[in-house]
mmCIF file of C-alpha atoms in Angstrom:
data_model
loop_
_atom_site.group_PDB
_atom_site.id
_atom_site.type_symbol
_atom_site.label_atom_id
_atom_site.label_comp_id
_atom_site.label_asym_id
_atom_site.label_seq_id
_atom_site.Cartn_x
_atom_site.Cartn_y
_atom_site.Cartn_z
ATOM 1 C CA MET A 1 -26.540 62.739 95.758
ATOM 2 C CA LYS A 2 -29.570 61.286 93.998
ATOM 3 C CA GLU A 3 -30.548 57.631 94.122
ATOM 4 C CA ASN A 4 -28.346 55.439 91.933
ATOM 5 C CA PRO A 5 -30.398 52.946 89.940
ATOM 6 C CA LYS A 6 -27.664 50.307 89.569
ATOM 7 C CA HIS A 7 -29.448 47.922 91.933
ATOM 8 C CA ILE A 8 -32.830 48.040 90.170
ATOM 9 C CA ARG A 9 -33.966 44.467 89.500
ATOM 10 C CA ILE A 10 -35.046 44.131 85.885
ATOM 11 C CA SER A 11 -37.588 41.418 86.860
ATOM 12 C CA GLU A 12 -39.705 44.220 88.375
ATOM 13 C CA TYR A 13 -40.169 45.616 84.843
ATOM 14 C CA ASN A 14 -41.912 42.585 83.365
ATOM 15 C CA TYR A 15 -45.429 42.328 81.984
ATOM 16 C CA PRO A 16 -47.250 39.706 79.907
ATOM 17 C CA LEU A 17 -46.935 40.392 76.157
ATOM 18 C CA PRO A 18 -48.612 37.693 74.058
ATOM 19 C CA ASP A 19 -47.199 37.320 70.527
ATOM 20 C CA GLU A 20 -50.558 38.312 68.972
ATOM 21 C CA ARG A 21 -50.233 41.776 70.572
ATOM 22 C CA ILE A 22 -46.966 42.452 68.718
ATOM 23 C CA ALA A 23 -47.747 44.311 65.488
ATOM 24 C CA LYS A 24 -46.032 42.374 62.702
ATOM 25 C CA PHE A 25 -46.875 44.982 60.066
ATOM 26 C CA PRO A 26 -47.856 48.654 60.252
ATOM 27 C CA LEU A 27 -51.382 49.951 59.598
ATOM 28 C CA PRO A 28 -52.093 50.877 55.945
ATOM 29 C CA VAL A 29 -52.264 54.575 56.947
ATOM 30 C CA ARG A 30 -49.560 55.529 59.456
ATOM 31 C CA ASP A 31 -51.417 58.233 61.343
ATOM 32 C CA GLN A 32 -54.524 56.109 61.987
ATOM 33 C CA SER A 33 -52.773 54.292 64.836
ATOM 34 C CA LYS A 34 -54.231 54.563 68.306
ATOM 35 C CA LEU A 35 -52.796 57.171 70.658
ATOM 36 C CA LEU A 36 -52.748 56.563 74.404
ATOM 37 C CA ILE A 37 -52.805 59.849 76.301
ATOM 38 C CA TYR A 38 -51.213 59.725 79.746
ATOM 39 C CA ARG A 39 -51.584 63.001 81.660
ATOM 40 C CA HIS A 40 -50.874 63.495 85.331
ATOM 41 C CA GLY A 41 -51.554 59.883 86.229
ATOM 42 C CA GLU A 42 -54.636 59.300 84.035
ATOM 43 C CA ALA A 43 -54.769 57.277 80.811
ATOM 44 C CA SER A 44 -57.213 57.754 77.936
ATOM 45 C CA GLU A 45 -57.395 56.953 74.221
ATOM 46 C CA ASP A 46 -57.543 58.851 70.920
ATOM 47 C CA VAL A 47 -56.278 58.513 67.352
ATOM 48 C CA PHE A 48 -52.791 59.701 66.343
ATOM 49 C CA THR A 49 -54.090 62.491 64.051
ATOM 50 C CA SER A 50 -55.400 64.185 67.221
ATOM 51 C CA LEU A 51 -51.885 64.594 68.654
ATOM 52 C CA PRO A 52 -51.687 68.384 67.995
ATOM 53 C CA GLU A 53 -54.746 68.975 70.210
ATOM 54 C CA TYR A 54 -52.830 67.786 73.271
ATOM 55 C CA LEU A 55 -49.759 70.000 72.883
ATOM 56 C CA PRO A 56 -49.574 73.692 73.811
ATOM 57 C CA ALA A 57 -49.120 76.267 71.056
ATOM 58 C CA GLY A 58 -45.637 77.736 71.111
ATOM 59 C CA SER A 59 -44.022 74.549 72.415
ATOM 60 C CA LEU A 60 -40.984 72.881 70.844
ATOM 61 C CA MET A 61 -41.090 69.354 69.404
ATOM 62 C CA ILE A 62 -37.877 67.504 68.568
ATOM 63 C CA PHE A 63 -37.563 64.650 66.033
ATOM 64 C CA ASN A 64 -34.723 62.267 65.230
ATOM 65 C CA ASN A 65 -34.078 62.418 61.463
ATOM 66 C CA THR A 66 -31.810 59.367 61.288
ATOM 67 C CA LYS A 67 -32.347 57.006 58.343
ATOM 68 C CA VAL A 68 -32.158 53.243 58.631
ATOM 69 C CA ILE A 69 -29.469 51.714 56.425
ATOM 70 C CA GLN A 70 -29.759 48.376 54.658
ATOM 71 C CA ALA A 71 -27.165 47.015 57.033
ATOM 72 C CA ARG A 72 -27.383 43.238 56.489
ATOM 73 C CA LEU A 73 -25.134 41.753 53.787
ATOM 74 C CA HIS A 74 -25.328 38.072 52.818
ATOM 75 C CA PHE A 75 -22.441 36.031 51.454
ATOM 76 C CA ARG A 76 -22.558 32.404 50.327
ATOM 77 C CA LYS A 77 -19.426 30.298 50.743
ATOM 78 C CA GLU A 78 -18.368 27.712 48.160
ATOM 79 C CA THR A 79 -19.513 25.096 50.688
ATOM 80 C CA GLY A 80 -23.044 26.549 50.410
ATOM 81 C CA ALA A 81 -22.988 28.047 53.929
ATOM 82 C CA LEU A 82 -24.783 31.400 54.178
ATOM 83 C CA ILE A 83 -22.931 34.019 56.250
ATOM 84 C CA GLU A 84 -24.710 37.235 57.332
ATOM 85 C CA VAL A 85 -22.576 40.300 58.017
ATOM 86 C CA PHE A 86 -24.559 42.961 59.902
ATOM 87 C CA CYS A 87 -22.915 46.428 59.784
ATOM 88 C CA LEU A 88 -23.212 48.056 63.207
ATOM 89 C CA GLU A 89 -20.963 51.115 63.156
ATOM 90 C CA PRO A 90 -18.181 52.477 60.949
ATOM 91 C CA ILE A 91 -14.564 52.100 62.098
ATOM 92 C CA GLN A 92 -12.443 53.268 59.169
ATOM 93 C CA PRO A 93 -13.241 56.048 58.577
ATOM 94 C CA ASN A 94 -15.337 56.241 61.751
ATOM 95 C CA ASP A 95 -17.512 59.088 60.464
ATOM 96 C CA TYR A 96 -20.744 57.770 58.901
ATOM 97 C CA VAL A 97 -20.851 60.262 56.034
ATOM 98 C CA LEU A 98 -17.212 59.741 55.076
ATOM 99 C CA ASN A 99 -17.544 55.956 55.346
ATOM 100 C CA PHE A 100 -20.557 55.869 53.039
ATOM 101 C CA GLN A 101 -18.581 57.911 50.492
ATOM 102 C CA GLN A 102 -15.641 55.437 50.383
ATOM 103 C CA THR A 103 -14.946 54.042 46.890
ATOM 104 C CA GLU A 104 -12.597 51.056 47.443
ATOM 105 C CA HIS A 105 -12.399 50.133 51.112
ATOM 106 C CA ALA A 106 -14.509 50.600 54.263
ATOM 107 C CA ALA A 107 -14.168 48.959 57.695
ATOM 108 C CA TRP A 108 -17.107 48.344 60.006
ATOM 109 C CA LEU A 109 -17.793 46.760 63.352
ATOM 110 C CA CYS A 110 -20.165 43.935 62.471
ATOM 111 C CA MET A 111 -22.142 41.114 63.977
ATOM 112 C CA VAL A 112 -21.628 37.888 62.043
ATOM 113 C CA GLY A 113 -24.355 35.303 61.639
ATOM 114 C CA ASN A 114 -23.250 31.650 61.193
ATOM 115 C CA LEU A 115 -19.756 32.659 62.355
ATOM 116 C CA LYS A 116 -18.658 29.064 63.017
ATOM 117 C CA LYS A 117 -18.861 28.362 59.264
ATOM 118 C CA TRP A 118 -16.492 31.259 58.470
ATOM 119 C CA LYS A 119 -13.176 29.769 59.512
ATOM 120 C CA ASP A 120 -10.730 31.911 57.544
ATOM 121 C CA GLY A 121 -10.135 33.702 54.268
ATOM 122 C CA PRO A 122 -12.273 36.441 52.722
ATOM 123 C CA LEU A 123 -15.914 36.126 51.692
ATOM 124 C CA CYS A 124 -16.658 37.176 48.117
ATOM 125 C CA ARG A 125 -19.797 38.274 46.326
ATOM 126 C CA GLU A 126 -20.174 39.270 42.698
ATOM 127 C CA MET A 127 -22.700 42.018 42.086
ATOM 128 C CA THR A 128 -23.729 44.732 39.668
ATOM 129 C CA VAL A 129 -24.028 48.217 41.124
ATOM 130 C CA LYS A 130 -25.045 51.264 39.046
ATOM 131 C CA GLY A 131 -24.343 49.151 35.946
ATOM 132 C CA PHE A 132 -20.806 48.235 37.051
ATOM 133 C CA PRO A 133 -19.923 44.598 37.752
ATOM 134 C CA ILE A 134 -17.926 44.446 41.000
ATOM 135 C CA THR A 135 -16.577 41.858 43.417
ATOM 136 C CA LEU A 136 -17.155 42.711 47.090
ATOM 137 C CA THR A 137 -14.877 40.970 49.582
ATOM 138 C CA ALA A 138 -15.260 40.860 53.372
ATOM 139 C CA THR A 139 -12.221 40.004 55.517
ATOM 140 C CA ARG A 140 -12.560 39.303 59.224
ATOM 141 C CA GLY A 141 -10.327 41.130 61.666
ATOM 142 C CA GLU A 142 -10.157 41.266 65.450
ATOM 143 C CA CYS A 143 -13.032 40.281 67.700
ATOM 144 C CA ARG A 144 -14.477 43.059 69.854
ATOM 145 C CA GLY A 145 -16.916 41.674 72.375
ATOM 146 C CA THR A 146 -19.738 40.063 70.377
ATOM 147 C CA SER A 147 -18.710 41.886 67.179
ATOM 148 C CA HIS A 148 -15.882 41.717 64.636
ATOM 149 C CA TRP A 149 -13.821 44.214 62.675
ATOM 150 C CA ILE A 150 -14.704 43.572 59.016
ATOM 151 C CA ASP A 151 -12.776 45.070 56.069
ATOM 152 C CA PHE A 152 -14.864 45.483 52.920
ATOM 153 C CA ARG A 153 -13.060 45.947 49.590
ATOM 154 C CA TRP A 154 -14.385 46.278 46.038
ATOM 155 C CA ASP A 155 -12.762 46.861 42.698
ATOM 156 C CA ASN A 156 -14.474 49.874 41.163
ATOM 157 C CA PRO A 157 -13.806 53.513 42.197
ATOM 158 C CA GLU A 158 -17.161 54.594 40.669
ATOM 159 C CA VAL A 159 -19.079 52.731 43.386
ATOM 160 C CA THR A 160 -19.426 53.970 46.982
ATOM 161 C CA PHE A 161 -20.084 51.833 50.048
ATOM 162 C CA ALA A 162 -23.482 53.535 50.289
ATOM 163 C CA ASP A 163 -24.265 52.323 46.756
ATOM 164 C CA ILE A 164 -23.383 48.740 47.733
ATOM 165 C CA LEU A 165 -25.643 48.787 50.814
ATOM 166 C CA GLU A 166 -28.434 50.399 48.835
ATOM 167 C CA VAL A 167 -28.391 47.678 46.184
ATOM 168 C CA PHE A 168 -27.366 44.566 48.108
ATOM 169 C CA GLY A 169 -28.017 45.292 51.754
ATOM 170 C CA GLU A 170 -31.183 44.191 53.489
ATOM 171 C CA LEU A 171 -33.141 46.405 55.863
ATOM 172 C CA PRO A 172 -32.733 45.047 59.427
ATOM 173 C CA ILE A 173 -36.261 44.924 60.848
ATOM 174 C CA PRO A 174 -36.487 44.102 64.575
ATOM 175 C CA PRO A 175 -35.750 40.469 65.516
ATOM 176 C CA TYR A 176 -38.933 40.191 67.597
ATOM 177 C CA LEU A 177 -41.119 40.493 64.483
ATOM 178 C CA ASN A 178 -40.038 36.918 63.700
ATOM 179 C CA ARG A 179 -40.320 37.378 59.943
ATOM 180 C CA ASP A 180 -38.180 38.174 56.934
ATOM 181 C CA THR A 181 -37.804 41.698 55.645
ATOM 182 C CA GLU A 182 -40.289 42.492 52.873
ATOM 183 C CA GLU A 183 -40.040 45.071 50.103
ATOM 184 C CA SER A 184 -42.730 47.188 51.815
ATOM 185 C CA ASP A 185 -40.506 47.561 54.913
ATOM 186 C CA LYS A 186 -38.134 49.748 52.901
ATOM 187 C CA GLU A 187 -40.789 52.451 53.041
ATOM 188 C CA THR A 188 -42.782 51.654 56.169
ATOM 189 C CA TYR A 189 -39.739 51.171 58.437
ATOM 190 C CA GLN A 190 -38.504 54.724 57.731
ATOM 191 C CA THR A 191 -39.985 57.911 59.139
ATOM 192 C CA VAL A 192 -41.328 60.328 56.528
ATOM 193 C CA TYR A 193 -38.666 62.850 57.650
ATOM 194 C CA SER A 194 -35.658 60.477 57.682
ATOM 195 C CA LYS A 195 -32.576 62.055 56.075
ATOM 196 C CA ILE A 196 -29.229 61.157 57.662
ATOM 197 C CA LYS A 197 -28.123 57.552 57.004
ATOM 198 C CA GLY A 198 -26.679 55.581 59.878
ATOM 199 C CA SER A 199 -29.223 53.665 61.971
ATOM 200 C CA VAL A 200 -29.709 49.906 62.114
ATOM 201 C CA ALA A 201 -33.107 50.375 63.762
ATOM 202 C CA ALA A 202 -35.821 52.953 63.163
ATOM 203 C CA PRO A 203 -36.726 55.602 65.750
ATOM 204 C CA THR A 204 -40.160 53.998 65.731
ATOM 205 C CA ALA A 205 -42.193 56.655 67.564
ATOM 206 C CA GLY A 206 -41.695 58.726 64.425
ATOM 207 C CA LEU A 207 -43.299 56.107 62.153
ATOM 208 C CA HIS A 208 -46.800 57.472 62.977
ATOM 209 C CA PHE A 209 -46.136 60.941 61.602
ATOM 210 C CA THR A 210 -47.453 61.941 58.163
ATOM 211 C CA PRO A 211 -47.209 65.255 56.298
ATOM 212 C CA ARG A 212 -50.760 66.112 57.399
ATOM 213 C CA VAL A 213 -49.912 65.588 61.094
ATOM 214 C CA LEU A 214 -46.717 67.629 60.735
ATOM 215 C CA ASP A 215 -48.694 70.390 58.993
ATOM 216 C CA ALA A 216 -51.331 70.362 61.762
ATOM 217 C CA LEU A 217 -48.613 70.693 64.408
ATOM 218 C CA THR A 218 -47.131 73.671 62.534
ATOM 219 C CA GLU A 219 -50.577 75.271 62.180
ATOM 220 C CA LYS A 220 -51.038 74.936 65.940
ATOM 221 C CA GLY A 221 -47.880 77.015 66.364
ATOM 222 C CA ILE A 222 -45.652 74.171 67.514
ATOM 223 C CA ASP A 223 -41.995 74.564 66.611
ATOM 224 C CA LEU A 224 -40.638 71.429 64.872
ATOM 225 C CA GLU A 225 -36.890 70.735 64.912
ATOM 226 C CA GLU A 226 -34.665 67.764 64.065
ATOM 227 C CA LEU A 227 -31.503 66.277 65.539
ATOM 228 C CA THR A 228 -29.701 63.026 64.709
ATOM 229 C CA LEU A 229 -29.003 59.982 66.849
ATOM 230 C CA HIS A 230 -27.964 56.843 64.970
ATOM 231 C CA VAL A 231 -29.732 53.905 66.603
ATOM 232 C CA GLY A 232 -27.501 50.892 67.225
ATOM 233 C CA ALA A 233 -28.437 47.218 67.346
ATOM 234 C CA GLY A 234 -27.883 47.433 71.102
ATOM 235 C CA THR A 235 -31.329 48.967 71.359
ATOM 236 C CA PHE A 236 -32.674 45.383 71.080
ATOM 237 C CA LYS A 237 -30.102 43.962 73.498
ATOM 238 C CA PRO A 238 -32.034 42.360 76.374
ATOM 239 C CA VAL A 239 -31.028 43.020 79.956
ATOM 240 C CA LYS A 240 -29.539 39.660 80.973
ATOM 241 C CA SER A 241 -28.272 40.655 84.435
ATOM 242 C CA GLU A 242 -30.557 40.528 87.480
ATOM 243 C CA GLU A 243 -29.616 44.073 88.421
ATOM 244 C CA ILE A 244 -29.122 46.714 85.743
ATOM 245 C CA GLU A 245 -25.605 47.428 87.026
ATOM 246 C CA GLY A 246 -24.525 44.399 84.961
ATOM 247 C CA HIS A 247 -26.002 45.756 81.689
ATOM 248 C CA GLU A 248 -23.661 47.678 79.415
ATOM 249 C CA MET A 249 -25.383 50.334 77.327
ATOM 250 C CA HIS A 250 -24.306 50.605 73.678
ATOM 251 C CA THR A 251 -22.667 53.771 72.371
ATOM 252 C CA GLU A 252 -24.842 55.877 70.066
ATOM 253 C CA TYR A 253 -23.615 58.734 67.884
ATOM 254 C CA ILE A 254 -25.387 62.082 68.007
ATOM 255 C CA SER A 255 -25.318 65.246 65.986
ATOM 256 C CA VAL A 256 -27.078 68.416 67.128
ATOM 257 C CA SER A 257 -26.857 71.688 65.209
ATOM 258 C CA ARG A 258 -26.038 75.016 66.772
ATOM 259 C CA SER A 259 -29.467 76.343 65.733
ATOM 260 C CA ILE A 260 -31.259 73.642 67.781
ATOM 261 C CA ILE A 261 -29.192 74.452 70.873
ATOM 262 C CA LYS A 262 -30.262 78.086 70.442
ATOM 263 C CA LYS A 263 -33.894 77.051 69.874
ATOM 264 C CA LEU A 264 -33.849 74.966 73.083
ATOM 265 C CA ILE A 265 -32.462 77.953 74.999
ATOM 266 C CA ASP A 266 -35.233 80.164 73.547
ATOM 267 C CA HIS A 267 -37.774 77.610 74.838
ATOM 268 C CA ASP A 268 -36.266 77.678 78.327
ATOM 269 C CA ALA A 269 -34.728 74.211 77.812
ATOM 270 C CA CYS A 270 -38.169 72.573 77.530
ATOM 271 C CA ALA A 271 -39.127 70.183 74.697
ATOM 272 C CA THR A 272 -41.505 67.439 73.630
ATOM 273 C CA ALA A 273 -39.366 64.507 72.429
ATOM 274 C CA VAL A 274 -40.510 62.201 69.638
ATOM 275 C CA GLY A 275 -39.136 58.796 70.611
ATOM 276 C CA THR A 276 -36.697 57.482 73.173
ATOM 277 C CA THR A 277 -33.768 58.256 70.850
ATOM 278 C CA SER A 278 -34.635 61.972 70.926
ATOM 279 C CA VAL A 279 -35.056 61.656 74.703
ATOM 280 C CA ARG A 280 -31.584 60.161 75.125
ATOM 281 C CA THR A 281 -30.058 62.850 72.902
ATOM 282 C CA LEU A 282 -31.752 65.791 74.637
ATOM 283 C CA GLU A 283 -30.962 64.537 78.130
ATOM 284 C CA SER A 284 -27.376 63.797 77.069
ATOM 285 C CA LEU A 285 -27.057 67.443 75.978
ATOM 286 C CA TYR A 286 -27.679 68.530 79.559
ATOM 287 C CA HIS A 287 -24.906 66.292 80.909
ATOM 288 C CA ILE A 288 -22.517 67.460 78.138
ATOM 289 C CA GLY A 289 -23.245 71.022 79.266
ATOM 290 C CA VAL A 290 -22.482 70.050 82.882
ATOM 291 C CA THR A 291 -19.116 68.605 81.747
ATOM 292 C CA LEU A 292 -18.328 71.904 79.989
ATOM 293 C CA ALA A 293 -19.440 73.918 83.031
ATOM 294 C CA ASN A 294 -16.930 71.996 85.135
ATOM 295 C CA ASN A 295 -14.224 71.883 82.439
ATOM 296 C CA PRO A 296 -14.561 74.468 79.641
ATOM 297 C CA GLU A 297 -11.469 73.006 77.915
ATOM 298 C CA ALA A 298 -12.985 69.485 77.684
ATOM 299 C CA THR A 299 -11.949 67.554 74.567
ATOM 300 C CA GLU A 300 -14.401 65.890 72.204
ATOM 301 C CA GLU A 301 -13.686 62.527 73.873
ATOM 302 C CA GLN A 302 -14.458 63.987 77.308
ATOM 303 C CA LEU A 303 -17.891 65.117 76.102
ATOM 304 C CA HIS A 304 -18.976 61.474 75.618
ATOM 305 C CA VAL A 305 -21.754 60.790 78.154
ATOM 306 C CA LYS A 306 -20.898 57.676 80.164
ATOM 307 C CA GLN A 307 -23.592 55.240 81.246
ATOM 308 C CA TRP A 308 -23.754 56.172 84.942
ATOM 309 C CA GLN A 309 -22.524 59.777 84.651
ATOM 310 C CA PRO A 310 -25.890 61.424 85.453
ATOM 311 C CA TYR A 311 -26.023 59.620 88.808
ATOM 312 C CA GLU A 312 -22.400 60.196 89.817
ATOM 313 C CA THR A 313 -22.031 63.901 89.043
ATOM 314 C CA GLU A 314 -23.630 66.751 90.965
ATOM 315 C CA CYS A 315 -26.150 68.254 88.522
ATOM 316 C CA ASP A 316 -26.989 71.631 90.029
ATOM 317 C CA VAL A 317 -26.364 73.457 86.744
ATOM 318 C CA ARG A 318 -29.595 74.900 85.355
ATOM 319 C CA PRO A 319 -30.576 73.311 82.001
ATOM 320 C CA VAL A 320 -30.474 76.671 80.143
ATOM 321 C CA VAL A 321 -26.976 77.323 81.500
ATOM 322 C CA ALA A 322 -25.837 73.835 80.434
ATOM 323 C CA LEU A 323 -27.058 74.514 76.895
ATOM 324 C CA GLN A 324 -25.338 77.921 76.881
ATOM 325 C CA LYS A 325 -22.067 76.146 77.767
ATOM 326 C CA ILE A 326 -22.479 73.950 74.665
ATOM 327 C CA LEU A 327 -23.154 77.021 72.526
ATOM 328 C CA GLY A 328 -19.969 78.638 73.910
ATOM 329 C CA TYR A 329 -18.002 75.465 73.126
ATOM 330 C CA LEU A 330 -19.290 75.470 69.515
ATOM 331 C CA ASP A 331 -18.473 79.180 69.156
ATOM 332 C CA ARG A 332 -14.921 78.729 70.517
ATOM 333 C CA HIS A 333 -14.265 75.932 68.035
ATOM 334 C CA GLY A 334 -16.054 77.536 65.100
ATOM 335 C CA MET A 335 -18.431 74.566 64.838
ATOM 336 C CA GLU A 336 -21.955 74.535 63.412
ATOM 337 C CA ALA A 337 -22.933 71.268 65.102
ATOM 338 C CA LEU A 338 -22.046 69.182 68.128
ATOM 339 C CA HIS A 339 -20.876 65.688 67.112
ATOM 340 C CA THR A 340 -20.395 63.320 70.008
ATOM 341 C CA SER A 341 -21.673 60.068 71.537
ATOM 342 C CA THR A 342 -23.674 58.840 74.491
ATOM 343 C CA GLN A 343 -24.125 55.713 76.546
ATOM 344 C CA ILE A 344 -26.673 57.256 78.899
ATOM 345 C CA ILE A 345 -28.980 54.874 80.754
ATOM 346 C CA ILE A 346 -32.176 56.537 81.932
ATOM 347 C CA ALA A 347 -33.789 54.575 84.745
ATOM 348 C CA PRO A 348 -35.896 55.285 87.839
ATOM 349 C CA GLY A 349 -33.864 57.650 89.996
ATOM 350 C CA TYR A 350 -33.004 59.788 86.946
ATOM 351 C CA ASP A 351 -34.100 63.440 87.091
ATOM 352 C CA TYR A 352 -35.273 64.665 83.654
ATOM 353 C CA LYS A 353 -33.852 68.061 82.718
ATOM 354 C CA ILE A 354 -35.140 69.007 79.244
ATOM 355 C CA VAL A 355 -37.861 66.561 78.115
ATOM 356 C CA LYS A 356 -41.294 67.660 79.410
ATOM 357 C CA ALA A 357 -43.476 65.432 77.195
ATOM 358 C CA MET A 358 -42.753 62.324 75.159
ATOM 359 C CA VAL A 359 -44.270 60.548 72.155
ATOM 360 C CA THR A 360 -43.295 56.883 72.298
ATOM 361 C CA ASN A 361 -44.438 53.375 71.337
ATOM 362 C CA PHE A 362 -44.913 50.463 73.732
ATOM 363 C CA HIS A 363 -41.663 48.732 74.619
ATOM 364 C CA GLN A 364 -40.529 45.199 75.345
ATOM 365 C CA PRO A 365 -40.802 43.797 78.873
ATOM 366 C CA GLN A 366 -37.573 44.024 80.884
ATOM 367 C CA SER A 367 -35.996 46.487 78.443
ATOM 368 C CA THR A 368 -33.935 49.609 79.110
ATOM 369 C CA LEU A 369 -36.597 51.564 77.179
ATOM 370 C CA LEU A 370 -39.236 50.533 79.705
ATOM 371 C CA LEU A 371 -36.895 51.782 82.447
ATOM 372 C CA LEU A 372 -36.647 55.128 80.611
ATOM 373 C CA VAL A 373 -40.464 55.432 80.482
ATOM 374 C CA SER A 374 -40.816 54.432 84.132
ATOM 375 C CA ALA A 375 -38.352 57.162 85.155
ATOM 376 C CA PHE A 376 -40.383 59.701 83.174
ATOM 377 C CA VAL A 377 -43.760 58.809 84.696
ATOM 378 C CA LYS A 378 -42.374 58.489 88.256
ATOM 379 C CA GLY A 379 -42.706 54.699 88.345
ATOM 380 C CA ASN A 380 -46.328 54.699 87.140
ATOM 381 C CA TRP A 381 -45.666 52.660 83.972
ATOM 382 C CA HIS A 382 -48.126 49.912 84.993
ATOM 383 C CA THR A 383 -51.049 52.346 84.604
ATOM 384 C CA ILE A 384 -50.034 52.964 80.972
ATOM 385 C CA TYR A 385 -49.263 49.364 80.028
ATOM 386 C CA ASP A 386 -52.315 47.908 81.793
ATOM 387 C CA TYR A 387 -54.486 50.381 79.921
ATOM 388 C CA ALA A 388 -52.826 49.538 76.584
ATOM 389 C CA LEU A 389 -53.177 45.786 77.129
ATOM 390 C CA GLY A 390 -56.799 46.198 78.238
ATOM 391 C CA HIS A 391 -57.783 48.437 75.303
ATOM 392 C CA ASP A 392 -56.404 46.436 72.414
ATOM 393 C CA PHE A 393 -53.341 48.551 71.642
ATOM 394 C CA ARG A 394 -50.702 47.111 69.293
ATOM 395 C CA PHE A 395 -47.167 46.792 70.697
ATOM 396 C CA LEU A 396 -43.505 47.395 69.713
ATOM 397 C CA SER A 397 -42.002 48.921 66.531
ATOM 398 C CA TYR A 398 -45.015 48.764 64.189
ATOM 399 C CA GLY A 399 -47.516 49.150 67.044
ATOM 400 C CA ASP A 400 -49.539 52.082 68.422
ATOM 401 C CA SER A 401 -48.268 55.199 70.133
ATOM 402 C CA SER A 402 -48.566 57.153 73.358
ATOM 403 C CA LEU A 403 -48.190 60.753 74.496
ATOM 404 C CA LEU A 404 -46.782 60.921 78.026
ATOM 405 C CA ILE A 405 -47.123 64.098 80.093
ATOM 406 C CA PRO A 406 -46.114 63.446 83.734
#
């Protein structure tokens, strides 16, 4: 059995990050960000437009095409108190696409700001959407951990919940930027290839890509494919426990088409992942395949990847075989895509199965994302972060990028 990382002390994954090193805004031209190249233990520097030069022709690169939704809704009570309702994930219906199409009622799991001022009764807001005057009400239901069940209702069947968020929602930029959302964020905090609505945070490694970089990758003969993982607010949740055993990973919803599973098999289950969200999805696929290898009749619920599953299950199934098991599952059920969820935590002690190279930004100290990077570079994360701090790299969501090849 491999080493279980539950007893890793998060304090060992700290580094000094002065506020002035956190990029508050993106560069005017996305692909002019700096690119740290880490190969086989050595760090060097280039510009992001040079990325294709470092990847082998014929390789497979996987992107997360999730789109950030304008998930923050503000209501003002008659007392003047401002209540923020932050939509985290759909409950009724619990499918993102169906929920966005609702025309009278939608229920979401939400975080509520200024909760103590919302004692009882619904919140109301008058608004005009697509030329229709409507009244949106929010009613608070049961508490689930730090979140609440919220029922939204509105009085016009011509208006969808997606329309309401589009017009009156606010884009939730990361809390560590310490600033309000600006109009420019609506464009700059989305990847140029974002398509499938559902995230409350951008897959930020993708923010550096432009059409010219994507074209250059294609010209190099690199296969570009997309999957979907909807990023939850839990991605910003700090590790509060001394040991990571006490940290509960948030559930994230993934969707991977049959054609991508086939493409991964054709590439011998090897891929370059753009961003930690793509990493978590690709590595979760392996563990879903292991579940199906052990239990071909597994239900959709049983395919959910639990937080510690990779460390508690024998993983002697070859990655290509694991992917073939998923393909068989899709074929048996006549499905074109795998829809499931993951809570995977990737930390030192984890054995990567599919991801062979990674494009990623620089992450917060003592975060689960830093643990994921450390596992990938065999504990050598200090080399990367010391280099970035010493060479004037910009950090976090709007910061610079890195290409990691262990």
